[in-house]
PDB file of C-alpha atoms in Angstrom:
ATOM      1  CA  MET E   1      -9.220  -5.652  10.006  1.00 74.00           C
ATOM      2  CA  ARG E   2      -6.362  -7.119   8.023  1.00 80.00           C
ATOM      3  CA  PHE E   3      -4.155  -5.427   5.480  1.00 75.00           C
ATOM      4  CA  ARG E   4      -1.223  -6.145   3.188  1.00 82.00           C
ATOM      5  CA  VAL E   5       1.207  -3.739   1.541  1.00 83.00           C
ATOM      6  CA  GLU E   6       3.166  -4.466  -1.620  1.00 82.00           C
ATOM      7  CA  ASP E   7       5.051  -2.548  -4.278  1.00 80.00           C
ATOM      8  CA  VAL E   8       3.678  -2.477  -7.818  1.00 80.00           C
ATOM      9  CA  GLN E   9       5.360  -1.295 -10.999  1.00 73.00           C
ATOM     10  CA  GLU E  10       3.268   0.942 -13.214  1.00 67.00           C
ATOM     11  CA  THR E  11       3.757   0.276 -16.895  1.00 64.00           C
ATOM     12  CA  GLY E  12       3.857   3.371 -18.987  1.00 64.00           C
ATOM     13  CA  ARG E  13       6.129   6.210 -19.942  1.00 63.00           C
ATOM     14  CA  THR E  14       7.032   7.196 -16.398  1.00 62.00           C
ATOM     15  CA  MET E  15       7.398   3.708 -14.857  1.00 57.00           C
ATOM     16  CA  LEU E  16       6.588   5.031 -11.380  1.00 67.00           C
ATOM     17  CA  LEU E  17       6.806   2.637  -8.490  1.00 69.00           C
ATOM     18  CA  ARG E  18       3.610   2.686  -6.499  1.00 82.00           C
ATOM     19  CA  HIS E  19       2.290   0.883  -3.467  1.00 84.00           C
ATOM     20  CA  LYS E  20      -0.837  -1.230  -3.273  1.00 86.00           C
ATOM     21  CA  VAL E  21      -2.566  -1.557   0.088  1.00 87.00           C
ATOM     22  CA  GLU E  22      -5.135  -4.328   0.377  1.00 88.00           C
ATOM     23  CA  VAL E  23      -7.559  -3.926   3.275  1.00 86.00           C
ATOM     24  CA  GLU E  24     -10.046  -6.564   4.355  1.00 88.00           C
ATOM     25  CA  ASP E  25     -12.723  -6.057   6.989  1.00 86.00           C
ATOM     26  CA  PRO E  26     -16.161  -7.566   7.695  1.00 90.00           C
ATOM     27  CA  ASP E  27     -17.740  -5.304   5.041  1.00 90.00           C
ATOM     28  CA  GLY E  28     -15.490  -6.386   2.188  1.00 91.00           C
ATOM     29  CA  ARG E  29     -12.073  -6.181   0.561  1.00 91.00           C
ATOM     30  CA  TYR E  30     -10.549  -3.013  -0.842  1.00 90.00           C
ATOM     31  CA  GLU E  31      -7.441  -2.107  -2.843  1.00 88.00           C
ATOM     32  CA  VAL E  32      -5.826   1.311  -2.537  1.00 86.00           C
ATOM     33  CA  LEU E  33      -3.062   2.440  -4.910  1.00 83.00           C
ATOM     34  CA  LEU E  34      -0.652   5.043  -3.559  1.00 83.00           C
ATOM     35  CA  ASP E  35       1.874   7.024  -5.590  1.00 80.00           C
ATOM     36  CA  SER E  36       5.586   7.164  -4.816  1.00 76.00           C
ATOM     37  CA  GLY E  37       5.443  10.568  -3.078  1.00 81.00           C
ATOM     38  CA  SER E  38       6.888  11.218   0.370  1.00 83.00           C
ATOM     39  CA  ARG E  39       3.507  11.136   2.154  1.00 84.00           C
ATOM     40  CA  SER E  40       2.740   7.757   0.624  1.00 84.00           C
ATOM     41  CA  GLN E  41       6.196   6.507   1.635  1.00 84.00           C
ATOM     42  CA  ARG E  42       5.552   7.533   5.257  1.00 86.00           C
ATOM     43  CA  LEU E  43       2.145   5.830   5.290  1.00 85.00           C
ATOM     44  CA  VAL E  44       3.534   2.621   3.788  1.00 84.00           C
ATOM     45  CA  SER E  45       6.390   2.607   6.325  1.00 85.00           C
ATOM     46  CA  LEU E  46       3.893   3.021   9.153  1.00 84.00           C
ATOM     47  CA  LEU E  47       1.699   0.192   7.845  1.00 80.00           C
ATOM     48  CA  LYS E  48       4.673  -2.139   7.443  1.00 78.00           C
ATOM     49  CA  ARG E  49       5.840  -1.432  11.021  1.00 80.00           C
ATOM     50  CA  THR E  50       2.321  -1.943  12.360  1.00 76.00           C
ATOM     51  CA  ARG E  51       1.953  -5.213  10.482  1.00 59.00           C
ATOM     52  CA  ARG E  52       5.102  -6.568  12.127  1.00 49.00           C
ATOM     53  CA  GLU E  53       3.795  -5.703  15.583  1.00 44.00           C
ATOM     54  CA  ILE E  54       0.466  -7.505  15.153  1.00 37.00           C
TER      55      ILE E  54
END
């Protein structure tokens, strides 16, 4: 399984910064959008640390 994390800017009234996680495995490729909340921040931090270790 491979994944990539990047920040995306939402266009609209709130202009919230969100995170996009792209996951690819033998079954296909998926995109997950996460909001800018604290739980999402912790998950993104974990994924970025894990990616560096692989």
